[in-house]
PDB file of C-alpha atoms in Angstrom:
ATOM      1  CA  ASP A   1     185.516  85.481 163.298  1.00 65.00           C
ATOM      2  CA  ALA A   2     188.706  84.975 165.233  1.00 64.00           C
ATOM      3  CA  MET A   3     187.910  84.157 168.802  1.00 93.00           C
ATOM      4  CA  VAL A   4     188.588  82.373 172.060  1.00 96.00           C
ATOM      5  CA  ILE A   5     186.342  79.384 172.701  1.00 96.00           C
ATOM      6  CA  GLN A   6     185.797  77.629 176.004  1.00 96.00           C
ATOM      7  CA  ASN A   7     184.097  74.313 176.499  1.00 88.00           C
ATOM      8  CA  PRO A   8     181.984  73.442 178.247  1.00 91.00           C
ATOM      9  CA  ARG A   9     180.235  76.631 179.384  1.00 93.00           C
ATOM     10  CA  TYR A  10     179.005  74.892 182.509  1.00 96.00           C
ATOM     11  CA  GLN A  11     180.671  71.955 184.230  1.00 97.00           C
ATOM     12  CA  VAL A  12     179.412  70.031 187.204  1.00 96.00           C
ATOM     13  CA  THR A  13     181.774  67.694 188.992  1.00 95.00           C
ATOM     14  CA  GLN A  14     181.890  65.818 192.243  1.00 96.00           C
ATOM     15  CA  PHE A  15     184.129  66.589 195.148  1.00 96.00           C
ATOM     16  CA  GLY A  16     187.517  64.992 194.435  1.00 96.00           C
ATOM     17  CA  LYS A  17     186.692  63.914 190.872  1.00 97.00           C
ATOM     18  CA  PRO A  18     189.244  65.188 188.319  1.00 96.00           C
ATOM     19  CA  VAL A  19     187.931  67.634 185.763  1.00 97.00           C
ATOM     20  CA  THR A  20     189.398  69.214 182.634  1.00 97.00           C
ATOM     21  CA  LEU A  21     188.375  72.507 181.117  1.00 97.00           C
ATOM     22  CA  SER A  22     189.377  73.363 177.580  1.00 97.00           C
ATOM     23  CA  CYS A  23     190.176  76.503 175.664  1.00 98.00           C
ATOM     24  CA  SER A  24     190.907  77.022 172.000  1.00 97.00           C
ATOM     25  CA  GLN A  25     191.791  80.101 169.999  1.00 97.00           C
ATOM     26  CA  THR A  26     191.831  81.067 166.348  1.00 95.00           C
ATOM     27  CA  LEU A  27     193.839  84.248 166.931  1.00 93.00           C
ATOM     28  CA  ASN A  28     197.206  82.485 166.644  1.00 93.00           C
ATOM     29  CA  HIS A  29     198.377  84.261 169.774  1.00 93.00           C
ATOM     30  CA  ASN A  30     201.578  83.283 171.543  1.00 92.00           C
ATOM     31  CA  VAL A  31     200.280  83.676 175.066  1.00 93.00           C
ATOM     32  CA  MET A  32     197.399  81.857 176.744  1.00 95.00           C
ATOM     33  CA  TYR A  33     196.171  82.507 180.275  1.00 95.00           C
ATOM     34  CA  TRP A  34     193.914  80.825 182.800  1.00 97.00           C
ATOM     35  CA  TYR A  35     192.111  82.907 185.400  1.00 97.00           C
ATOM     36  CA  GLN A  36     189.888  81.921 188.278  1.00 97.00           C
ATOM     37  CA  GLN A  37     187.078  84.306 189.142  1.00 96.00           C
ATOM     38  CA  LYS A  38     184.901  83.805 192.191  1.00 95.00           C
ATOM     39  CA  SER A  39     181.614  85.574 192.665  1.00 91.00           C
ATOM     40  CA  SER A  40     181.905  89.367 192.815  1.00 87.00           C
ATOM     41  CA  GLN A  41     185.705  89.207 192.747  1.00 92.00           C
ATOM     42  CA  ALA A  42     188.407  90.160 190.293  1.00 93.00           C
ATOM     43  CA  PRO A  43     189.835  87.530 187.958  1.00 94.00           C
ATOM     44  CA  LYS A  44     192.900  85.936 189.513  1.00 95.00           C
ATOM     45  CA  LEU A  45     195.679  84.653 187.280  1.00 95.00           C
ATOM     46  CA  LEU A  46     196.483  80.983 187.819  1.00 96.00           C
ATOM     47  CA  PHE A  47     199.171  80.512 185.143  1.00 93.00           C
ATOM     48  CA  HIS A  48     200.065  81.370 181.586  1.00 93.00           C
ATOM     49  CA  TYR A  49     201.952  79.930 178.650  1.00 94.00           C
ATOM     50  CA  TYR A  50     204.240  82.029 176.498  1.00 92.00           C
ATOM     51  CA  ASP A  51     204.505  79.700 173.527  1.00 92.00           C
ATOM     52  CA  LYS A  52     205.499  76.449 175.240  1.00 93.00           C
ATOM     53  CA  ASP A  53     206.962  78.078 178.323  1.00 93.00           C
ATOM     54  CA  PHE A  54     204.762  77.488 181.350  1.00 94.00           C
ATOM     55  CA  ASN A  55     204.561  80.203 184.011  1.00 92.00           C
ATOM     56  CA  ASN A  56     202.851  79.323 187.268  1.00 93.00           C
ATOM     57  CA  GLU A  57     201.737  81.977 189.734  1.00 92.00           C
ATOM     58  CA  ALA A  58     203.329  81.506 193.149  1.00 90.00           C
ATOM     59  CA  ASP A  59     200.009  81.131 194.952  1.00 91.00           C
ATOM     60  CA  THR A  60     198.334  78.769 192.494  1.00 95.00           C
ATOM     61  CA  PRO A  61     197.509  75.525 194.339  1.00 94.00           C
ATOM     62  CA  ASP A  62     199.223  72.326 193.174  1.00 94.00           C
ATOM     63  CA  ASN A  63     195.746  70.955 192.532  1.00 95.00           C
ATOM     64  CA  PHE A  64     195.656  73.057 189.353  1.00 97.00           C
ATOM     65  CA  GLN A  65     197.685  72.064 186.314  1.00 96.00           C
ATOM     66  CA  SER A  66     197.711  73.037 182.686  1.00 97.00           C
ATOM     67  CA  ARG A  67     198.668  71.631 179.316  1.00 96.00           C
ATOM     68  CA  ARG A  68     199.227  73.344 175.998  1.00 97.00           C
ATOM     69  CA  PRO A  69     199.672  70.696 173.303  1.00 96.00           C
ATOM     70  CA  ASN A  70     199.807  73.240 170.472  1.00 95.00           C
ATOM     71  CA  THR A  71     199.341  76.956 169.774  1.00 94.00           C
ATOM     72  CA  SER A  72     195.567  76.699 169.518  1.00 96.00           C
ATOM     73  CA  PHE A  73     194.630  74.664 172.572  1.00 97.00           C
ATOM     74  CA  CYS A  74     195.146  74.955 176.296  1.00 97.00           C
ATOM     75  CA  PHE A  75     193.672  72.823 179.080  1.00 97.00           C
ATOM     76  CA  LEU A  76     193.105  73.398 182.764  1.00 97.00           C
ATOM     77  CA  ASP A  77     193.164  70.244 184.880  1.00 97.00           C
ATOM     78  CA  ILE A  78     191.864  70.246 188.424  1.00 97.00           C
ATOM     79  CA  ARG A  79     193.104  67.042 189.974  1.00 97.00           C
ATOM     80  CA  SER A  80     190.893  66.865 193.053  1.00 96.00           C
ATOM     81  CA  PRO A  81     188.280  69.614 193.053  1.00 97.00           C
ATOM     82  CA  GLY A  82     187.160  70.929 196.387  1.00 96.00           C
ATOM     83  CA  LEU A  83     184.106  72.996 197.192  1.00 95.00           C
ATOM     84  CA  GLY A  84     186.323  76.079 197.244  1.00 95.00           C
ATOM     85  CA  ASP A  85     187.237  75.542 193.588  1.00 97.00           C
ATOM     86  CA  ALA A  86     183.736  76.346 192.415  1.00 97.00           C
ATOM     87  CA  ALA A  87     184.195  79.446 190.283  1.00 97.00           C
ATOM     88  CA  MET A  88     184.190  80.856 186.785  1.00 97.00           C
ATOM     89  CA  TYR A  89     187.338  79.881 184.880  1.00 98.00           C
ATOM     90  CA  LEU A  90     188.370  82.292 182.182  1.00 97.00           C
ATOM     91  CA  CYS A  91     190.787  81.648 179.350  1.00 97.00           C
ATOM     92  CA  ALA A  92     192.453  84.555 177.599  1.00 96.00           C
ATOM     93  CA  THR A  93     195.036  85.091 174.894  1.00 95.00           C
ATOM     94  CA  SER A  94     197.379  87.837 173.830  1.00 92.00           C
ATOM     95  CA  SER A  95     199.954  88.355 171.132  1.00 86.00           C
ATOM     96  CA  GLY A  96     202.591  88.891 173.788  1.00 71.00           C
ATOM     97  CA  GLY A  97     203.726  92.146 172.287  1.00 63.00           C
ATOM     98  CA  ALA A  98     203.856  95.578 173.878  1.00 51.00           C
ATOM     99  CA  ARG A  99     200.151  96.175 173.153  1.00 60.00           C
ATOM    100  CA  GLY A 100     199.169  93.812 175.935  1.00 75.00           C
ATOM    101  CA  THR A 101     195.460  93.524 175.169  1.00 87.00           C
ATOM    102  CA  GLN A 102     193.982  90.232 176.279  1.00 92.00           C
ATOM    103  CA  TYR A 103     191.096  88.521 174.533  1.00 94.00           C
ATOM    104  CA  PHE A 104     188.834  86.505 176.785  1.00 95.00           C
ATOM    105  CA  GLY A 105     186.655  83.505 176.191  1.00 96.00           C
ATOM    106  CA  PRO A 106     183.132  83.362 177.647  1.00 95.00           C
ATOM    107  CA  GLY A 107     184.290  81.313 180.625  1.00 96.00           C
ATOM    108  CA  THR A 108     183.392  77.937 182.105  1.00 97.00           C
ATOM    109  CA  ARG A 109     181.395  77.964 185.313  1.00 97.00           C
ATOM    110  CA  LEU A 110     182.442  75.055 187.515  1.00 97.00           C
ATOM    111  CA  LEU A 111     180.142  73.665 190.156  1.00 97.00           C
ATOM    112  CA  VAL A 112     181.505  71.155 192.683  1.00 97.00           C
ATOM    113  CA  LEU A 113     178.988  68.946 194.435  1.00 95.00           C
TER     114      LEU A 113
ATOM    115  CA  SER B   1     200.413  92.619 196.460  1.00 57.00           C
ATOM    116  CA  GLN B   2     200.173  94.374 193.100  1.00 60.00           C
ATOM    117  CA  GLN B   3     196.371  94.302 193.027  1.00 70.00           C
ATOM    118  CA  GLY B   4     194.646  97.548 192.269  1.00 77.00           C
ATOM    119  CA  GLU B   5     191.774  99.085 194.128  1.00 87.00           C
ATOM    120  CA  GLU B   6     188.669 100.518 192.555  1.00 90.00           C
ATOM    121  CA  ASP B   7     185.992 102.829 193.763  1.00 92.00           C
ATOM    122  CA  PRO B   8     183.162 103.012 194.040  1.00 95.00           C
ATOM    123  CA  GLN B   9     182.374  99.316 194.514  1.00 94.00           C
ATOM    124  CA  ALA B  10     178.935  99.938 193.036  1.00 96.00           C
ATOM    125  CA  LEU B  11     177.364 102.801 191.150  1.00 97.00           C
ATOM    126  CA  SER B  12     173.740 103.312 190.167  1.00 98.00           C
ATOM    127  CA  ILE B  13     172.795 106.121 187.790  1.00 97.00           C
ATOM    128  CA  GLN B  14     170.024 107.162 185.437  1.00 98.00           C
ATOM    129  CA  GLU B  15     170.303 106.715 181.700  1.00 98.00           C
ATOM    130  CA  GLY B  16     171.938 109.756 180.140  1.00 98.00           C
ATOM    131  CA  GLU B  17     174.080 110.571 183.171  1.00 98.00           C
ATOM    132  CA  ASN B  18     177.851 110.209 183.253  1.00 98.00           C
ATOM    133  CA  ALA B  19     179.584 107.467 185.232  1.00 98.00           C
ATOM    134  CA  THR B  20     183.063 107.811 186.703  1.00 98.00           C
ATOM    135  CA  MET B  21     185.090 104.927 188.117  1.00 97.00           C
ATOM    136  CA  ASN B  22     188.475 105.239 189.767  1.00 97.00           C
ATOM    137  CA  CYS B  23     191.389 102.869 190.027  1.00 96.00           C
ATOM    138  CA  SER B  24     194.562 103.051 192.090  1.00 95.00           C
ATOM    139  CA  TYR B  25     197.610 100.813 191.969  1.00 94.00           C
ATOM    140  CA  LYS B  26     200.781 100.334 193.941  1.00 91.00           C
ATOM    141  CA  THR B  27     203.739  99.687 191.650  1.00 90.00           C
ATOM    142  CA  SER B  28     204.915 101.129 188.335  1.00 89.00           C
ATOM    143  CA  ILE B  29     203.130  99.772 185.277  1.00 88.00           C
ATOM    144  CA  ASN B  30     203.733  99.283 181.558  1.00 85.00           C
ATOM    145  CA  ASN B  31     200.185 100.283 180.773  1.00 91.00           C
ATOM    146  CA  LEU B  32     196.729 100.263 182.293  1.00 94.00           C
ATOM    147  CA  GLN B  33     193.675  98.745 180.693  1.00 95.00           C
ATOM    148  CA  TRP B  34     189.955  98.799 181.353  1.00 97.00           C
ATOM    149  CA  TYR B  35     187.685  95.836 180.772  1.00 97.00           C
ATOM    150  CA  ARG B  36     183.947  95.315 180.960  1.00 97.00           C
ATOM    151  CA  GLN B  37     182.216  92.146 182.087  1.00 96.00           C
ATOM    152  CA  ASN B  38     178.546  91.481 181.606  1.00 94.00           C
ATOM    153  CA  SER B  39     176.996  89.182 184.189  1.00 88.00           C
ATOM    154  CA  GLY B  40     178.247  85.608 183.823  1.00 83.00           C
ATOM    155  CA  ARG B  41     180.373  86.387 180.770  1.00 87.00           C
ATOM    156  CA  GLY B  42     183.983  86.848 179.804  1.00 89.00           C
ATOM    157  CA  LEU B  43     185.763  90.188 179.882  1.00 95.00           C
ATOM    158  CA  VAL B  44     185.817  92.571 176.962  1.00 95.00           C
ATOM    159  CA  HIS B  45     188.697  94.970 176.444  1.00 95.00           C
ATOM    160  CA  LEU B  46     187.625  98.621 176.366  1.00 97.00           C
ATOM    161  CA  ILE B  47     190.692 100.798 176.242  1.00 96.00           C
ATOM    162  CA  LEU B  48     194.422 100.772 176.930  1.00 94.00           C
ATOM    163  CA  ILE B  49     196.452 103.747 178.118  1.00 95.00           C
ATOM    164  CA  ARG B  50     200.227 103.635 178.133  1.00 93.00           C
ATOM    165  CA  SER B  51     202.313 104.847 181.032  1.00 92.00           C
ATOM    166  CA  ASN B  52     203.493 107.864 179.012  1.00 94.00           C
ATOM    167  CA  GLU B  53     199.945 108.939 178.113  1.00 96.00           C
ATOM    168  CA  ARG B  54     197.701 111.108 180.268  1.00 97.00           C
ATOM    169  CA  GLU B  55     194.345 110.864 178.550  1.00 98.00           C
ATOM    170  CA  LYS B  56     192.690 108.722 175.947  1.00 97.00           C
ATOM    171  CA  HIS B  57     189.267 108.692 174.299  1.00 96.00           C
ATOM    172  CA  SER B  58     187.250 105.996 172.598  1.00 96.00           C
ATOM    173  CA  GLY B  59     183.680 106.836 171.659  1.00 97.00           C
ATOM    174  CA  ARG B  60     181.847 107.640 174.910  1.00 98.00           C
ATOM    175  CA  LEU B  61     184.799 106.494 177.014  1.00 98.00           C
ATOM    176  CA  ARG B  62     187.465 108.751 178.441  1.00 98.00           C
ATOM    177  CA  VAL B  63     190.374 107.387 180.439  1.00 98.00           C
ATOM    178  CA  THR B  64     192.926 109.386 182.378  1.00 98.00           C
ATOM    179  CA  LEU B  65     196.151 108.206 183.936  1.00 97.00           C
ATOM    180  CA  ASP B  66     198.194 109.969 186.612  1.00 97.00           C
ATOM    181  CA  THR B  67     201.375 107.981 187.147  1.00 95.00           C
ATOM    182  CA  SER B  68     202.549 110.301 189.929  1.00 95.00           C
ATOM    183  CA  LYS B  69     199.455 109.414 191.942  1.00 95.00           C
ATOM    184  CA  LYS B  70     199.302 105.866 190.560  1.00 95.00           C
ATOM    185  CA  SER B  71     195.678 106.303 189.637  1.00 96.00           C
ATOM    186  CA  SER B  72     193.354 106.148 186.660  1.00 97.00           C
ATOM    187  CA  SER B  73     189.761 107.007 185.994  1.00 98.00           C
ATOM    188  CA  LEU B  74     187.215 105.806 183.469  1.00 98.00           C
ATOM    189  CA  LEU B  75     184.433 108.147 182.443  1.00 98.00           C
ATOM    190  CA  ILE B  76     181.436 106.877 180.498  1.00 98.00           C
ATOM    191  CA  THR B  77     179.416 109.759 179.104  1.00 98.00           C
ATOM    192  CA  ALA B  78     175.706 109.719 178.258  1.00 98.00           C
ATOM    193  CA  SER B  79     175.252 106.293 179.804  1.00 98.00           C
ATOM    194  CA  ARG B  80     172.821 103.736 178.410  1.00 97.00           C
ATOM    195  CA  ALA B  81     171.047 100.804 179.998  1.00 97.00           C
ATOM    196  CA  ALA B  82     173.317  98.540 177.936  1.00 96.00           C
ATOM    197  CA  ASP B  83     176.323  99.918 179.841  1.00 98.00           C
ATOM    198  CA  THR B  84     175.150  97.997 182.920  1.00 98.00           C
ATOM    199  CA  ALA B  85     178.081  95.699 183.739  1.00 97.00           C
ATOM    200  CA  SER B  86     181.133  95.306 185.960  1.00 97.00           C
ATOM    201  CA  TYR B  87     184.156  97.370 185.026  1.00 97.00           C
ATOM    202  CA  PHE B  88     187.683  96.335 185.909  1.00 96.00           C
ATOM    203  CA  CYS B  89     190.939  98.190 185.636  1.00 96.00           C
ATOM    204  CA  ALA B  90     193.939  96.007 184.931  1.00 95.00           C
ATOM    205  CA  MET B  91     197.574  96.865 185.410  1.00 93.00           C
ATOM    206  CA  GLU B  92     200.031  95.296 183.003  1.00 88.00           C
ATOM    207  CA  TYR B  93     203.293  93.962 184.375  1.00 83.00           C
ATOM    208  CA  GLY B  94     205.300  92.221 181.674  1.00 78.00           C
ATOM    209  CA  ASN B  95     202.937  89.759 180.003  1.00 76.00           C
ATOM    210  CA  LYS B  96     200.547  89.651 182.935  1.00 85.00           C
ATOM    211  CA  LEU B  97     197.517  91.643 183.995  1.00 89.00           C
ATOM    212  CA  VAL B  98     196.565  92.244 187.603  1.00 92.00           C
ATOM    213  CA  PHE B  99     192.927  93.236 187.946  1.00 93.00           C
ATOM    214  CA  GLY B 100     191.341  95.646 190.334  1.00 93.00           C
ATOM    215  CA  ALA B 101     188.364  94.605 192.410  1.00 92.00           C
ATOM    216  CA  GLY B 102     185.894  96.101 189.947  1.00 94.00           C
ATOM    217  CA  THR B 103     183.015  98.558 189.953  1.00 96.00           C
ATOM    218  CA  ILE B 104     179.478  97.328 189.385  1.00 96.00           C
ATOM    219  CA  LEU B 105     177.633  99.874 187.264  1.00 98.00           C
ATOM    220  CA  ARG B 106     173.865  99.854 186.991  1.00 98.00           C
ATOM    221  CA  VAL B 107     172.225 102.227 184.530  1.00 98.00           C
ATOM    222  CA  LYS B 108     168.514 102.625 185.084  1.00 97.00           C
ATOM    223  CA  SER B 109     166.248 103.433 182.159  1.00 92.00           C
TER     224      SER B 109
END
């Protein structure tokens, strides 16, 4: 089945130690998104790629970066994780057309020690 | 901020009852979507309603949209224990979604 896959499902890192979360999709969608979701809060968009065009949200900290080497893969890099970065990180895709439906992966829960 | 607001924050009902969740937003939208999230999981798309539509149905779900009031509601009829989850409205602006704060629904069997 076509889907959005996130690895790992759980990630533990140390304060200040760089960490990379990965996302892959078999939907061949143009657009890929990264969201941060803290406990009992709404998902918050960090950035998205429309094809190779990177779009950063104005309030996304510089500590967060992303790479999209090809259509199928997208990575979220956290350069120096702080305790406040502990959250669920959700990857999503869409075709970019007028329909607008986004397809979400299961998420990676990040714990910062 | 474009973020939507949802109410109630939490809702607890008995199996078989109907559940209604409301969403309000601030600026004009392309469309409005509803998503469900089971605890610790990703979001699942439920239904999309376009800005020129007033009502839409999908199975036990009914969504209304009032663009003059900038509000939407999601009705789940004949609720089941499996409907227990968080429900988020999401406003589409261009290629981006802005999510409401969510309603936590608990259906007791």
